[in-house]
Each structure stands twice: as structure tokens, then as C-alpha cells.
Coordinates of C-alpha atoms and ligand atoms in Angstrom, one line a residue:
M558 CA -4.6 -0.2 35.0
S559 CA -5.6 -0.4 38.7
D560 CA -2.3 0.4 40.2
K561 CA -1.6 3.4 38.0
R562 CA -2.9 6.9 39.1
V563 CA -5.4 7.8 36.5
T564 CA -7.0 11.2 35.9
A565 CA -10.4 11.2 34.4
V566 CA -11.6 14.2 32.6
L567 CA -15.3 15.1 32.4
Y568 CA -16.5 17.3 29.6
S569 CA -19.9 18.9 30.0
E570 CA -21.7 22.2 29.5
K571 CA -22.5 22.8 33.3
E572 CA -20.4 21.9 36.2
P573 CA -21.6 18.7 37.9
D574 CA -23.1 19.0 41.3
D575 CA -21.8 17.0 44.4
V576 CA -24.2 14.2 43.8
R577 CA -23.1 13.7 40.3
R578 CA -19.5 14.0 41.2
A579 CA -19.9 11.3 43.9
R580 CA -21.6 9.0 41.3
F581 CA -18.7 9.4 38.9
G582 CA -16.3 8.9 41.6
A583 CA -17.8 5.7 42.6
F584 CA -17.9 4.4 39.0
L585 CA -14.2 5.4 38.5
R586 CA -13.0 3.7 41.7
R587 CA -14.9 0.5 40.7
K588 CA -13.5 0.5 37.3
Y589 CA -10.1 2.1 37.5
G590 CA -9.0 1.7 41.2
A591 CA -8.9 3.9 44.3
G592 CA -6.3 6.4 43.0
T593 CA -8.5 7.9 40.3
S594 CA -9.2 11.6 40.4
L595 CA -11.8 13.6 38.4
E596 CA -11.3 16.8 36.7
W597 CA -14.1 18.9 35.0
R598 CA -13.8 20.9 31.9
C599 CA -16.4 23.1 30.5
D600 CA -17.3 22.0 26.9
P601 CA -20.2 24.0 25.3
E602 CA -20.2 21.5 22.3
V603 CA -21.3 18.6 24.6
R604 CA -25.1 19.3 24.8
N605 CA -27.5 17.1 26.7
G606 CA -25.0 14.8 28.3
F607 CA -21.4 14.3 29.0
K608 CA -18.1 12.9 27.8
L609 CA -15.8 11.1 30.3
V610 CA -12.3 10.4 29.1
V611 CA -10.1 8.0 31.1
G612 CA -6.9 7.4 29.2
A613 CA -7.9 5.8 26.0
D614 CA -11.5 5.0 27.1
V615 CA -14.1 7.6 26.1
Y616 CA -17.6 7.3 27.6
N617 CA -19.7 9.2 25.3
W618 CA -23.2 10.1 26.5
T619 CA -24.0 12.9 24.1
T620 CA -26.9 13.3 21.7
E621 CA -24.6 12.6 18.8
A622 CA -23.0 9.5 20.3
R623 CA -26.4 8.0 21.1
L624 CA -27.7 8.7 17.6
A625 CA -24.5 7.2 16.1
Q626 CA -25.0 4.1 18.4
L627 CA -28.7 3.7 17.1
K628 CA -27.4 4.0 13.6
E629 CA -24.7 1.3 14.1
E630 CA -27.3 -1.0 15.6
I631 CA -29.5 -0.7 12.6
Y632 CA -26.6 -1.4 10.4
A633 CA -25.5 -4.4 12.4
A634 CA -29.0 -5.8 12.3
G635 CA -29.0 -5.3 8.6
E636 CA -25.8 -7.2 8.2
S637 CA -26.8 -10.1 10.3
E638 CA -30.1 -10.5 8.4
G639 CA -28.3 -10.4 5.2
G640 CA -30.2 -7.8 3.5
F641 CA -31.3 -4.2 4.0
D642 CA -35.1 -4.1 4.0
V643 CA -35.0 -0.8 5.9
I644 CA -38.2 0.0 7.4
P645 CA -38.9 -3.3 9.4
L646 CA -35.3 -3.0 10.5
I647 CA -35.6 0.5 11.8
K648 CA -38.8 -0.4 13.7
E649 CA -37.3 -3.5 15.3
S650 CA -34.1 -1.7 16.2
L651 CA -36.1 1.2 17.7
E652 CA -38.2 -1.3 19.9
K653 CA -35.1 -3.2 21.0
W654 CA -33.0 -0.1 21.5
R655 CA -31.8 0.6 25.1
P656 CA -29.4 3.4 25.3
R657 CA -26.2 2.7 27.1
V658 CA -23.1 4.5 27.8
V659 CA -20.6 2.9 25.4
A660 CA -17.0 3.1 26.1
D661 CA -15.1 3.9 22.9
Q662 CA -11.4 3.5 22.9
I663 CA -9.8 6.5 21.2
G664 CA -6.2 7.0 20.3
K665 CA -4.2 9.7 18.7
I666 CA -2.0 9.8 15.6
I667 CA 1.7 10.2 16.3
S668 CA 2.7 10.3 12.7
V669 CA 1.3 9.4 9.3
G670 CA 2.7 8.9 5.9
D671 CA 3.2 6.3 3.1
G672 CA -0.1 4.6 4.0
I673 CA 1.1 3.9 7.6
A674 CA -0.2 5.5 10.7
S675 CA 1.6 5.4 14.1
V676 CA -1.0 5.5 16.8
S677 CA -0.7 6.0 20.6
G678 CA -3.1 5.3 23.4
L679 CA -4.9 2.3 22.1
D680 CA -3.4 -0.1 24.6
E681 CA -5.9 -2.9 24.1
A682 CA -6.1 -3.0 20.4
F683 CA -5.2 -6.4 19.0
Y684 CA -3.3 -7.6 15.9
G685 CA -5.5 -7.4 12.8
E686 CA -8.2 -5.2 14.3
I687 CA -9.9 -2.6 12.2
V688 CA -9.5 0.9 13.3
I689 CA -11.4 4.0 12.1
F690 CA -9.6 7.3 11.4
S691 CA -11.2 10.7 12.0
D692 CA -12.1 11.1 8.3
G693 CA -14.1 7.8 8.4
S694 CA -11.5 5.8 6.5
R695 CA -10.3 2.5 7.9
G696 CA -7.1 0.9 8.7
M697 CA -5.8 -2.3 10.3
V698 CA -3.4 -2.8 13.2
H699 CA -0.4 -4.6 12.0
D700 CA 2.4 -3.8 14.4
L701 CA 2.2 -3.8 18.1
T702 CA 5.0 -2.2 20.2
E703 CA 4.8 -0.8 23.7
G704 CA 2.9 2.4 23.7
R705 CA 2.7 2.5 19.9
L706 CA 0.7 0.8 17.2
G707 CA 1.5 0.6 13.5
C708 CA -1.6 0.7 11.3
M709 CA -1.9 0.3 7.6
M710 CA -4.4 2.5 6.0
F711 CA -6.9 1.3 3.4
G712 CA -7.8 4.8 2.1
D713 CA -5.5 7.7 1.2
D714 CA -4.1 9.7 4.2
E715 CA -5.5 13.1 3.2
G716 CA -8.0 13.6 6.0
V717 CA -5.7 12.1 8.6
Y718 CA -3.1 14.2 10.5
E719 CA -0.9 14.2 13.4
G720 CA -3.0 14.4 16.6
S721 CA -6.3 13.4 14.9
E722 CA -8.3 10.7 16.6
V723 CA -8.5 6.9 15.8
R724 CA -11.2 4.7 17.1
R725 CA -11.1 1.0 17.8
T726 CA -13.9 -1.3 16.3
G727 CA -13.2 -4.5 18.1
R728 CA -13.5 -6.3 14.8
V729 CA -10.8 -8.1 12.7
A730 CA -10.5 -7.4 9.0
G731 CA -13.0 -9.4 6.9
V732 CA -15.0 -9.6 3.7
P733 CA -18.6 -10.1 3.0
C734 CA -19.3 -13.5 1.2
G735 CA -22.1 -14.9 -0.7
Y736 CA -23.3 -16.3 -4.0
G737 CA -24.1 -12.7 -5.1
F738 CA -20.3 -12.3 -5.7
L739 CA -20.3 -14.6 -8.7
G740 CA -19.8 -12.7 -11.8
R741 CA -18.5 -9.6 -10.0
V742 CA -15.2 -7.7 -9.6
V743 CA -14.4 -6.6 -6.1
D744 CA -11.7 -4.9 -4.2
A745 CA -9.7 -6.5 -1.3
L746 CA -12.5 -5.4 1.1
G747 CA -15.1 -7.1 -1.0
A748 CA -16.7 -3.9 -2.4
P749 CA -17.7 -4.0 -5.9
I750 CA -15.6 -2.1 -8.4
D751 CA -17.3 -3.1 -11.6
G752 CA -19.8 -0.3 -11.6
G753 CA -22.7 -2.7 -10.8
I754 CA -25.2 -2.7 -8.1
A755 CA -24.4 -3.4 -4.3
I756 CA -23.7 -7.1 -3.6
E757 CA -26.0 -8.9 -1.2
A758 CA -23.8 -10.7 1.3
E759 CA -24.7 -13.9 3.2
E760 CA -21.9 -13.8 5.6
Y761 CA -19.1 -11.7 6.9
R762 CA -15.9 -13.7 7.4
P763 CA -12.6 -12.6 8.8
V764 CA -9.8 -12.8 6.3
E765 CA -7.4 -14.5 8.5
Q766 CA -8.6 -17.9 9.3
A767 CA -6.8 -21.1 10.5
A768 CA -6.2 -23.8 7.8
P769 CA -8.3 -26.9 8.1
A770 CA -6.9 -29.5 10.5
I771 CA -5.6 -32.9 9.4
I772 CA -8.7 -34.6 10.6
D773 CA -10.8 -32.3 8.5
R774 CA -9.0 -33.2 5.2
Q775 CA -9.1 -36.2 2.8
P776 CA -6.5 -37.1 0.0
V777 CA -6.8 -35.4 -3.3
N778 CA -8.7 -37.9 -5.5
K779 CA -10.8 -35.9 -8.1
P780 CA -9.1 -34.4 -11.2
L781 CA -9.3 -30.7 -11.8
E782 CA -8.8 -30.5 -15.6
T783 CA -7.1 -27.6 -17.1
G784 CA -7.9 -28.3 -20.7
I785 CA -4.2 -27.9 -21.5
L786 CA -2.8 -31.1 -23.0
A787 CA 0.8 -30.6 -21.7
I788 CA -0.6 -30.2 -18.1
D789 CA -3.5 -32.7 -18.0
S790 CA -1.4 -35.4 -19.3
M791 CA 2.0 -35.1 -17.6
L792 CA 1.3 -32.7 -14.7
P793 CA -2.2 -33.6 -13.5
I794 CA -3.8 -31.4 -11.0
G795 CA -6.3 -32.7 -8.4
R796 CA -9.1 -30.8 -6.6
G797 CA -7.5 -29.6 -3.3
Q798 CA -4.0 -29.4 -4.7
R799 CA -1.7 -26.3 -4.8
E800 CA 0.2 -26.1 -8.0
L801 CA 2.6 -23.3 -8.6
I802 CA 2.9 -21.6 -12.0
I803 CA 6.3 -20.2 -12.2
G804 CA 8.3 -18.4 -14.9
D805 CA 9.8 -15.1 -16.1
R806 CA 7.7 -12.2 -17.2
Q807 CA 5.6 -12.7 -20.4
T808 CA 5.9 -16.4 -20.6
G809 CA 2.2 -17.2 -20.5
K810 CA 1.6 -17.7 -16.7
T811 CA -1.6 -15.8 -16.6
S812 CA -2.9 -17.4 -19.7
I813 CA -2.6 -20.9 -18.1
A814 CA -4.6 -19.8 -15.1
V815 CA -7.2 -18.0 -17.2
D816 CA -7.6 -21.0 -19.6
T817 CA -8.0 -23.3 -16.6
I818 CA -10.8 -21.0 -15.3
I819 CA -12.5 -21.1 -18.8
N820 CA -12.2 -24.9 -18.8
Q821 CA -14.4 -25.2 -15.7
K822 CA -17.5 -24.3 -17.5
D823 CA -20.2 -27.0 -16.7
K824 CA -17.8 -28.8 -14.4
N825 CA -19.4 -27.5 -11.2
V826 CA -16.3 -25.6 -10.0
I827 CA -16.5 -22.1 -8.7
C828 CA -13.4 -19.8 -9.6
V829 CA -11.7 -16.9 -7.7
Y830 CA -9.2 -14.9 -9.6
V831 CA -7.1 -12.7 -7.4
A832 CA -5.1 -10.0 -9.2
I833 CA -2.4 -8.5 -7.1
G834 CA -0.3 -5.5 -8.2
Q835 CA -1.1 -5.8 -11.8
K836 CA -2.0 -3.0 -14.2
A837 CA -5.7 -2.1 -14.1
S838 CA -5.7 -2.6 -18.0
S839 CA -4.5 -6.2 -17.6
V840 CA -7.1 -7.0 -15.2
A841 CA -9.8 -5.4 -17.4
S842 CA -8.7 -7.5 -20.3
I843 CA -8.7 -10.8 -18.2
V844 CA -12.3 -9.9 -17.1
N845 CA -13.3 -9.4 -20.7
T846 CA -11.9 -12.7 -21.7
L847 CA -13.8 -14.3 -18.9
R848 CA -17.0 -12.6 -19.8
R849 CA -16.6 -13.4 -23.5
T850 CA -16.2 -17.1 -22.8
G851 CA -19.1 -17.2 -20.3
A852 CA -16.6 -18.0 -17.5
M853 CA -17.5 -15.0 -15.4
E854 CA -20.8 -16.6 -14.4
Y855 CA -19.0 -19.0 -12.0
T856 CA -16.1 -16.6 -11.2
V857 CA -15.3 -13.8 -8.7
V858 CA -12.5 -11.5 -9.5
V859 CA -10.7 -9.9 -6.6
S860 CA -8.5 -7.0 -7.7
A861 CA -5.9 -4.9 -5.9
T862 CA -4.0 -3.2 -8.8
A863 CA -0.5 -1.6 -8.8
A864 CA -2.2 1.7 -8.1
D865 CA -4.0 0.5 -4.9
P866 CA -2.3 1.1 -1.6
A867 CA 0.1 -1.7 -0.4
P868 CA -2.2 -2.8 2.4
L869 CA -5.0 -3.6 -0.1
Q870 CA -2.5 -5.6 -2.2
Y871 CA -1.4 -7.4 1.0
L872 CA -5.0 -8.2 1.9
A873 CA -6.3 -9.3 -1.6
P874 CA -5.2 -13.0 -1.6
Y875 CA -6.6 -13.5 1.8
A876 CA -9.9 -11.9 0.9
G877 CA -9.9 -14.2 -2.2
C878 CA -9.1 -17.3 -0.1
T879 CA -11.9 -16.3 2.4
L880 CA -14.5 -16.1 -0.5
A881 CA -13.2 -19.5 -1.6
E882 CA -13.6 -20.9 1.8
F883 CA -17.2 -19.7 1.9
F884 CA -18.0 -21.8 -1.1
A885 CA -15.9 -24.8 -0.1
A886 CA -17.8 -24.8 3.3
E887 CA -21.0 -25.2 1.2
G888 CA -19.6 -28.4 -0.2
K889 CA -18.5 -26.8 -3.6
D890 CA -15.2 -27.4 -5.4
V891 CA -13.3 -24.1 -5.7
L892 CA -10.4 -23.0 -7.9
V893 CA -8.4 -19.9 -6.6
V894 CA -5.7 -18.2 -8.6
Y895 CA -3.2 -15.9 -7.0
D896 CA -1.7 -13.7 -9.8
D897 CA 0.9 -13.1 -8.5
L898 CA 2.5 -13.9 -5.2
S899 CA 5.9 -12.2 -6.0
K900 CA 4.2 -8.8 -6.2
H901 CA 2.3 -9.7 -3.0
A902 CA 5.7 -10.3 -1.3
V903 CA 6.9 -7.0 -2.7
A904 CA 3.9 -5.2 -1.2
Y905 CA 4.4 -6.8 2.1
R906 CA 8.0 -5.9 2.0
A907 CA 7.1 -2.3 1.4
L908 CA 4.7 -2.4 4.3
S909 CA 7.2 -4.0 6.7
L910 CA 10.0 -1.6 5.9
L911 CA 7.7 1.3 6.5
L912 CA 6.7 -0.2 9.8
G913 CA 10.3 -0.2 10.8
R914 CA 10.8 -4.0 10.8
T915 CA 14.3 -5.4 10.3
P916 CA 14.9 -6.4 6.7
G917 CA 16.3 -9.9 6.1
R918 CA 17.2 -11.8 3.0
E919 CA 16.6 -9.7 -0.2
A920 CA 15.2 -7.1 2.3
Y921 CA 12.1 -9.1 2.9
P922 CA 11.0 -9.4 6.5
G923 CA 11.6 -12.6 8.4
D924 CA 8.0 -13.7 8.3
V925 CA 7.6 -13.7 4.6
F926 CA 7.5 -17.5 4.5
Y927 CA 4.7 -17.6 7.0
L928 CA 2.9 -14.9 4.8
H929 CA 2.5 -17.4 2.0
S930 CA 2.4 -20.7 4.0
R931 CA -0.6 -19.6 6.0
L932 CA -2.4 -18.7 2.8
L933 CA -1.7 -21.7 0.8
E934 CA -2.2 -24.2 3.7
R935 CA -5.9 -23.0 3.6
S936 CA -6.4 -24.9 0.3
A937 CA -7.5 -28.5 0.9
H938 CA -9.9 -31.3 0.1
L939 CA -12.3 -31.3 3.0
S940 CA -13.4 -34.5 4.6
D941 CA -17.0 -35.8 3.9
A942 CA -17.9 -34.8 7.5
R943 CA -17.0 -31.1 6.5
G944 CA -19.0 -31.3 3.3
G945 CA -16.5 -32.7 0.9
G946 CA -15.7 -29.3 -0.7
S947 CA -12.3 -28.4 -2.0
I948 CA -10.1 -25.4 -2.7
T949 CA -7.5 -25.8 -5.4
A950 CA -4.9 -23.2 -5.5
L951 CA -2.8 -22.0 -8.5
P952 CA -0.4 -19.5 -7.1
I953 CA 1.7 -17.7 -9.8
V954 CA 5.3 -16.5 -9.1
E955 CA 7.4 -14.4 -11.4
T956 CA 11.1 -15.2 -11.6
Q957 CA 14.0 -13.0 -12.8
A958 CA 16.0 -14.5 -15.6
G959 CA 14.7 -17.9 -14.8
D960 CA 16.2 -17.9 -11.3
V961 CA 14.1 -20.4 -9.3
A962 CA 16.6 -20.4 -6.4
A963 CA 15.7 -16.8 -5.3
Y964 CA 14.1 -16.3 -2.0
I965 CA 10.4 -16.1 -2.8
P966 CA 10.4 -18.9 -5.5
T967 CA 12.2 -21.3 -3.3
N968 CA 9.7 -20.5 -0.4
I969 CA 6.7 -21.1 -2.5
I970 CA 8.1 -24.1 -4.2
S971 CA 8.5 -25.8 -0.8
I972 CA 4.8 -24.9 0.2
T973 CA 3.1 -26.2 -2.9
D974 CA 2.5 -29.7 -4.2
G975 CA 4.4 -29.1 -7.4
Q976 CA 5.2 -26.5 -10.0
I977 CA 4.6 -25.8 -13.7
F978 CA 7.8 -24.2 -14.9
L979 CA 7.5 -22.0 -17.9
E980 CA 10.6 -21.2 -19.9
G981 CA 11.2 -18.0 -21.8
E982 CA 13.3 -19.5 -24.5
M983 CA 10.7 -22.0 -25.4
F984 CA 8.0 -19.4 -25.3
H985 CA 9.9 -17.2 -27.8
A986 CA 10.7 -20.2 -30.0
G987 CA 6.9 -20.5 -30.4
Q988 CA 6.5 -23.5 -28.1
R989 CA 3.4 -22.3 -26.3
P990 CA 2.4 -23.1 -23.6
A991 CA 6.1 -23.1 -22.7
V992 CA 6.0 -25.9 -20.2
N993 CA 9.4 -27.2 -19.4
I994 CA 8.5 -30.8 -18.5
G995 CA 11.8 -31.7 -17.1
L996 CA 11.6 -29.0 -14.4
S997 CA 7.9 -29.4 -13.7
V998 CA 6.3 -31.8 -11.3
S999 CA 2.9 -32.5 -9.8
R1000 CA 3.2 -34.4 -6.6
V1001 CA -0.3 -35.4 -5.8
G1002 CA -2.4 -35.1 -8.9
G1003 CA -1.4 -38.5 -10.2
D1004 CA -3.9 -40.2 -7.9
A1005 CA -6.6 -38.1 -9.2
Q1006 CA -5.9 -38.7 -12.9
T1007 CA -8.6 -40.7 -14.8
K1008 CA -7.7 -44.3 -15.8
A1009 CA -8.2 -43.4 -19.5
M1010 CA -5.6 -40.6 -19.2
K1011 CA -3.2 -42.7 -17.4
K1012 CA -3.4 -45.5 -20.0
A1013 CA -3.2 -42.9 -22.9
V1014 CA -0.2 -41.0 -21.6
G1015 CA 2.1 -44.1 -21.6
T1016 CA 5.6 -43.2 -22.3
L1017 CA 5.1 -39.5 -23.3
R1018 CA 7.3 -38.1 -20.6
L1019 CA 10.1 -40.5 -21.4
D1020 CA 9.8 -39.9 -25.1
L1021 CA 10.1 -36.2 -24.6
A1022 CA 13.1 -36.5 -22.3
Q1023 CA 14.9 -38.7 -24.8
Y1024 CA 14.0 -36.2 -27.5
R1025 CA 15.5 -33.4 -25.5
E1026 CA 18.8 -35.3 -25.0
M1027 CA 19.1 -36.2 -28.6
E1028 CA 18.3 -32.7 -29.7
A1029 CA 21.3 -31.4 -27.6
F1030 CA 23.5 -34.1 -29.1
M1031 CA 22.3 -33.3 -32.6
Q1032 CA 23.8 -29.8 -32.4
F1033 CA 27.3 -31.5 -32.5
S1034 CA 26.9 -33.9 -35.4
G1035 CA 25.4 -33.3 -38.8
D1036 CA 25.3 -36.9 -40.0
L1037 CA 22.6 -39.0 -38.5
D1038 CA 21.6 -42.5 -39.1
D1039 CA 18.0 -43.1 -40.2
A1040 CA 16.8 -44.6 -36.9
T1041 CA 18.0 -41.5 -35.0
R1042 CA 16.5 -39.2 -37.6
R1043 CA 13.2 -41.1 -37.1
R1044 CA 13.3 -40.6 -33.3
L1045 CA 14.0 -37.0 -33.7
K1046 CA 11.2 -36.4 -36.0
Y1047 CA 8.8 -38.4 -33.8
G1048 CA 10.0 -36.2 -30.7
E1049 CA 9.6 -33.0 -32.7
G1050 CA 6.1 -34.1 -33.6
L1051 CA 5.2 -34.5 -30.0
M1052 CA 6.5 -31.1 -29.2
Y1053 CA 4.2 -29.7 -31.9
M1054 CA 1.4 -31.8 -30.5
L1055 CA 1.8 -30.0 -27.2
R1056 CA 1.4 -26.6 -28.7
Q1057 CA -2.0 -25.1 -27.9
P1058 CA -3.3 -21.6 -28.6
R1059 CA -4.9 -19.6 -25.7
N1060 CA -8.6 -20.1 -24.8
T1061 CA -8.9 -23.4 -26.5
P1062 CA -9.4 -25.9 -23.9
M1063 CA -9.3 -29.6 -24.9
S1064 CA -11.9 -32.0 -23.5
L1065 CA -10.8 -35.2 -21.9
H1066 CA -11.7 -37.3 -24.9
A1067 CA -10.0 -35.1 -27.4
Q1068 CA -6.8 -35.3 -25.2
V1069 CA -6.9 -39.1 -24.9
I1070 CA -7.5 -39.6 -28.7
T1071 CA -4.7 -37.2 -29.5
L1072 CA -2.2 -38.9 -27.2
V1073 CA -3.1 -42.5 -28.2
A1074 CA -2.7 -41.6 -32.0
A1075 CA 0.5 -39.5 -31.5
L1076 CA 2.2 -42.0 -29.3
A1077 CA 1.4 -44.9 -31.7
D1078 CA 3.3 -42.8 -34.2
S1079 CA 0.2 -43.0 -36.5
F1080 CA 1.5 -40.4 -39.0
P1081 CA 5.1 -41.5 -39.8
E1082 CA 5.0 -39.7 -43.2
A1083 CA 3.7 -36.4 -42.0
E1084 CA 6.0 -33.4 -41.2
P1085 CA 6.1 -32.6 -37.5
Q1086 CA 4.4 -29.3 -38.1
E1087 CA 1.5 -31.0 -39.8
L1088 CA 0.9 -33.5 -36.9
R1089 CA -1.4 -31.2 -34.9
G1090 CA -3.7 -30.5 -37.7
L1091 CA -4.0 -34.3 -38.4
L1092 CA -4.7 -35.1 -34.8
D1093 CA -7.5 -32.5 -34.7
K1094 CA -9.0 -34.0 -37.8
L1095 CA -8.9 -37.4 -36.1
V1096 CA -10.6 -36.1 -33.0
G1097 CA -13.4 -34.6 -35.3
I1098 CA -13.9 -38.0 -37.0
C1099 CA -14.0 -39.8 -33.7
E1100 CA -16.6 -37.4 -32.4
S1101 CA -18.9 -37.8 -35.3
E1102 CA -18.3 -41.5 -36.0
H1103 CA -17.4 -43.0 -32.7
A1104 CA -19.6 -41.2 -30.2
A1105 CA -19.9 -44.1 -27.9
L1106 CA -16.1 -44.3 -27.6
C1107 CA -15.8 -40.6 -26.8
S1108 CA -18.4 -40.8 -24.1
R1109 CA -16.7 -44.0 -22.6
I1110 CA -13.5 -41.8 -22.4
E1111 CA -15.4 -39.0 -20.8
G1112 CA -16.5 -41.6 -18.2
G1113 CA -12.8 -42.2 -17.4
E1114 CA -12.3 -45.6 -19.1
L1115 CA -10.1 -46.6 -22.1
T1116 CA -10.3 -50.2 -23.3
D1117 CA -7.8 -51.9 -25.4
D1118 CA -10.3 -52.3 -28.1
D1119 CA -11.0 -48.4 -27.9
K1120 CA -7.2 -47.8 -28.4
A1121 CA -7.1 -50.0 -31.4
A1122 CA -10.2 -48.3 -32.8
I1123 CA -8.5 -44.9 -32.5
I1124 CA -5.4 -46.2 -34.2
A1125 CA -7.4 -47.7 -36.9
A1126 CA -9.3 -44.5 -37.4
A1127 CA -6.0 -42.6 -37.7
A1128 CA -5.0 -44.7 -40.6
H1129 CA -7.8 -43.1 -42.7
V1130 CA -6.8 -39.5 -41.8
S1131 CA -4.6 -37.6 -44.3
Ligands
ATP1266 P1 3.2 -11.1 -17.1 O1 4.7 -11.5 -16.6 O2 3.2 -9.8 -17.8 O3 2.2 -11.3 -16.1 P2 2.5 -13.6 -18.2 O4 3.6 -14.5 -17.9 O5 1.2 -13.7 -17.3 O6 3.0 -12.2 -18.4 P3 0.6 -13.8 -20.3 O7 0.0 -12.5 -20.1 O8 -0.2 -15.0 -19.9 O9 2.1 -13.9 -19.7 O10 1.0 -14.0 -21.8 C1 1.9 -13.2 -22.4 C2 1.6 -13.1 -23.9 O11 1.7 -14.3 -24.5 C3 0.2 -12.6 -24.2 O12 0.2 -11.7 -25.2 C4 -0.5 -13.9 -24.7 O13 -1.5 -13.6 -25.6 C5 0.6 -14.7 -25.3 N1 0.3 -16.2 -25.1 C6 0.2 -16.8 -23.8 N2 -0.1 -18.0 -23.9 C7 -0.1 -18.3 -25.2 C8 -0.4 -19.5 -26.1 N3 -0.6 -20.6 -25.6 N4 -0.4 -19.3 -27.4 C9 -0.1 -18.1 -28.0 N5 0.1 -17.0 -27.3 C10 0.1 -17.1 -26.0
MG1267 MG1 0.5 -12.4 -15.8

């Protein structure tokens, strides 16, 4: 700034005398270089003080500004103490308060519309900084071009107009975090929207955070049980893993995520459910389900519905991740669900196009890959030196007509450690959860699977693949020999075994007993449709008559004798 000629404007009620002029002159030369000139304008509004405007810098020494400064300091003190016990805070702040001339950087709005404000004059603002508009609403700097900033607005733009003022805060966007958030529904800025009392925060964390470094991580080695047989047996998920749930609309994606949250009861896992661009009624019904099942006690719901401004939808998953990081830093295991990232990408595309960025493939901006990779890379199993906590992520992506090769699905498939592919056709045929085992994988969870489950699952995947092949072949030939008919019936039974209604998580021992009995073909006479009922009966019998066996399995072990005992017990079930 020093080589430019700057004009400083001084606003005050009375004209400054020579002594004051000389003082201002000295200050300006020191700060802005020799070429600075001072101009005085009479402003009767400015009482008891002055306002000095140099470019975007405003030195405000008026009564209002000093009061505002005091207010801010009391507020900041309250934030850092964690609570707002007002009276001692005011006392302390007053004692510590030394009025100073604060330089505010103030810019002007060039244009505003569609939730985007174009701002001039804030030369030193940085990417991600929060700015305050003249009506008190907030925005975030998201686009930096010479002489102009693009800001996304978190509120509506009613009180903001061309020429109105914008103030820098010097702070990046962040959310308050703390244990008080458990059981609550909050918006993308961490403010409660469930009608409850204010949430007491323990910390304020920036929403953009670097992912843990390699040295701070350890391999995934503890299972995160979903309670869904098809997933826990063949697509095991480990704590710290990122497993994508992908499928067309209305194929049960959300149900899998919600069931997984419900299954974390008494498992010492904290859950964060992030709803992005969904209908408010859908979010309400999810919250109801979580409340009804008692899962809300250990869950935070972050919601930016379809009606919320695109910037809030953009911010929501980062806010959810930041909350998850708070708990993980405390050594806790955390599960975070992003429902869903296709809508997140759409909100980001809308923002980018409004900011005038060049559209790329499918009109998404070029950095849409980075958008999701920097989010998902933050899930990790932290090293013991960092407390050993973990963040497991279940991002959800909606496909169009099963097209997994579209831009956003391929991006996210490449960032995650596997995917659970849900198929519309299976779903409509009643095979729910509609997991297509052939197209689904879990790349790291196998290491985390318990020995009992590994032993029980045996050849399930192979048997199912064989059944699928035979099923296709069966469509061409009516006459089948007995052996083939047997294999088909067995396969069909396995498919029925994998059917599971919503909100009915299966415990580890129930899953293991079911698998052992079904894979041993314990009920050769039963119709495939009946198999599930028989297996449930068997689990009940084992629970009441072989309690020791059940608890051994819960401990992760399955001996050959246990296996034989299960098969023997199955012989008495009818
Ligand atoms: P959207 O694309 O609208 O987000 P989605 O893929 O998230 O849908 P869900 O909302 O989970 O799908 O489920 C769609 C419907 O299917 C719901 O009415 C739900 O009750 C039903 N459903 C989901 N899973 C099962 C299941 N395992 N058994 C029976 N019904 C189920
Ligand atoms: Mg859904």
C-alpha cells in the first residue's frame, strides 16, 4: 500500500485543529507511506470521537464503536470460558478493558443476488473468512479475484443491497463443539433447530481442517457392526473406514445408515448424521426413528434441508465432520453419515456457477473431486499417540438409473474404501436390503472382522455367486436335474436369509448362529421362504439353552464344537 497515493478521510463533528492534524498526519505517514493526504468531512453523527477511513480500513473511535468493542470482548470471554455466567464476566471484562482504536476493514457490496454477494474493497480478506453484512447476517468468502470478492451468504439477502457495508471478522467459518450436542438437531453453523435450549459449547473449531497425517493413523482393526447380516458377513466395515452406500432413489440407502446408527447402542460409538438437501419432513422422520429407538442419546443430527440456502448445504458435511473430529480427538469412536453427497455436489455446483466459475464435466466445477476428497480423508483411525479415536464415514450417493459411471459416483468410489451397491430391481422384488453382493466390496474391513464371523461366513459369497449364475441359466431351461434343483433351492434360501426388515439389528451371535446353520443346509426340507423363520427360532433356542455359546461368540470366538452344537440344535427346530 505504501507506494500508492492514498487519501484518508476524517469524519468528526468539529474540524480538527493543527495539533490534531499533525498527529493524524504522522500516523498516516507511518502506516501508509509519505504520499498520504488527509481530508476532513463534517459528520454530526459522529459524536465524541472520530472516524478515519483509509481505503478499506476504518478506524472507529466513536462512542458506539467503543461500546461495540466492549460487547465483543465480553462475548469472546464468554466463548473461551465455555459458558455465559454473565455477571463475573462483565466485571472481569470491565476491569481488563483498555479502549483502543480498532481498525475495521469495511468493503462495499457491488452486487447481490441468489445468495451470492460481490464485494469490493476488502483487499486483505482470505478464503473461508466470515464477513458480516450491514443487517448483521453472515457470509463466507469463497472466491478471490483482483478487486472483487465472491461471498456466499448464510442468511437471506433482504437487508443487503448494492452499496451497503461488509465487515471483515478475521475468523474462518467454524462450529461450536461439545458433548452438549448429543441428542440435538443443529444447522450447518451449529445452532440448534430442534426448539430446545441453547447448547453449551466446549470449543469452537474451524470447519476446514487438514486430514490427519500418515504418522497419526493406524490400520483399521476394530469392527463397526451395522447389525445388517448381508453387510456384516460379506462387506465388513471397520472403525475408521469409509464405505460408500450407493444406489438409485428409494432403494433403502438411508435405512441402512439409520439402522447402523441404531445398532451402535451400548457399543460406545458416537454418531453424527448429516442431512444435506433432503426434505425437512424426511429429516424429521429420521429424528423420530432415532428418538424412538433410543439412538438419539449418542447422536447429533446436522441438517441443511432442501429449503436452506446452498451455502449452508455446502457447509453441512464439513460441520458434521468437525463435530466428529471433536469427539475423535477425545479418543472416542465416531460414525458419521453424509446423506447425501450427490445433493452436496449439486449445491456446490449451483454456488460455483453463481460465482462465475467455469463449468466442467456435467457442469460441475473442476474442484468437485477435491470437495469430497478433503472431506472423506478426514475419517481415520487415529494412532494411540493421538488418543486412538476413530471416524468411520458412511457417505451416501444417489445414482440415476443405476449409472455408477457418472461423474460424482466414480469420484466418490475412488475416494472410499469400498461401496455397498443397492439395486432397484432387487428392492422392488422384495429383496431388502437390496445389496448387490457382486458389485459391492469392502477393501479394509476384513482385517477388522471377528474370528467367529470369519469362520461362520465360509463360502457364503461363493454360494450366492453360483446361485446368481444358475438363476440366469434357469430362465432358458425348464427341465432341471435334481442336483441343480437342490442347489437352486439352497441359494434361494440364502437370499431369503439375507432379507431383514428395517430397525431390526442382529447381534453378532444371532448372525453367526444364522450363518452356521444356513450354510450347513440344516433345513433341506423347508421351503426357501420358511428358512428365515426357522433360523430365528434357532437363535431363540440357542439364547435360552446355550447362553455360554452365545457369549463366547460375542467375545469373537467360534470353536468347532460350538459349530457342531449349533448344527445339532438346528436338527430339533421345525
Ligand atoms: P431416497 O432416495 O428417497 O433418499 P433411500 O434410498 O434413502 O431413498 P429409504 O428412504 O431408506 O431409501 O427407503 C425407501 C423406502 O423403503 C422406505 O419407505 C423404507 O421404509 C423402505 N425400506 C428400506 N429398507 C427396507 C427394508 N430393509 N425392509 C423393508 N422396507 C425397507
Ligand atoms: Mg435417503
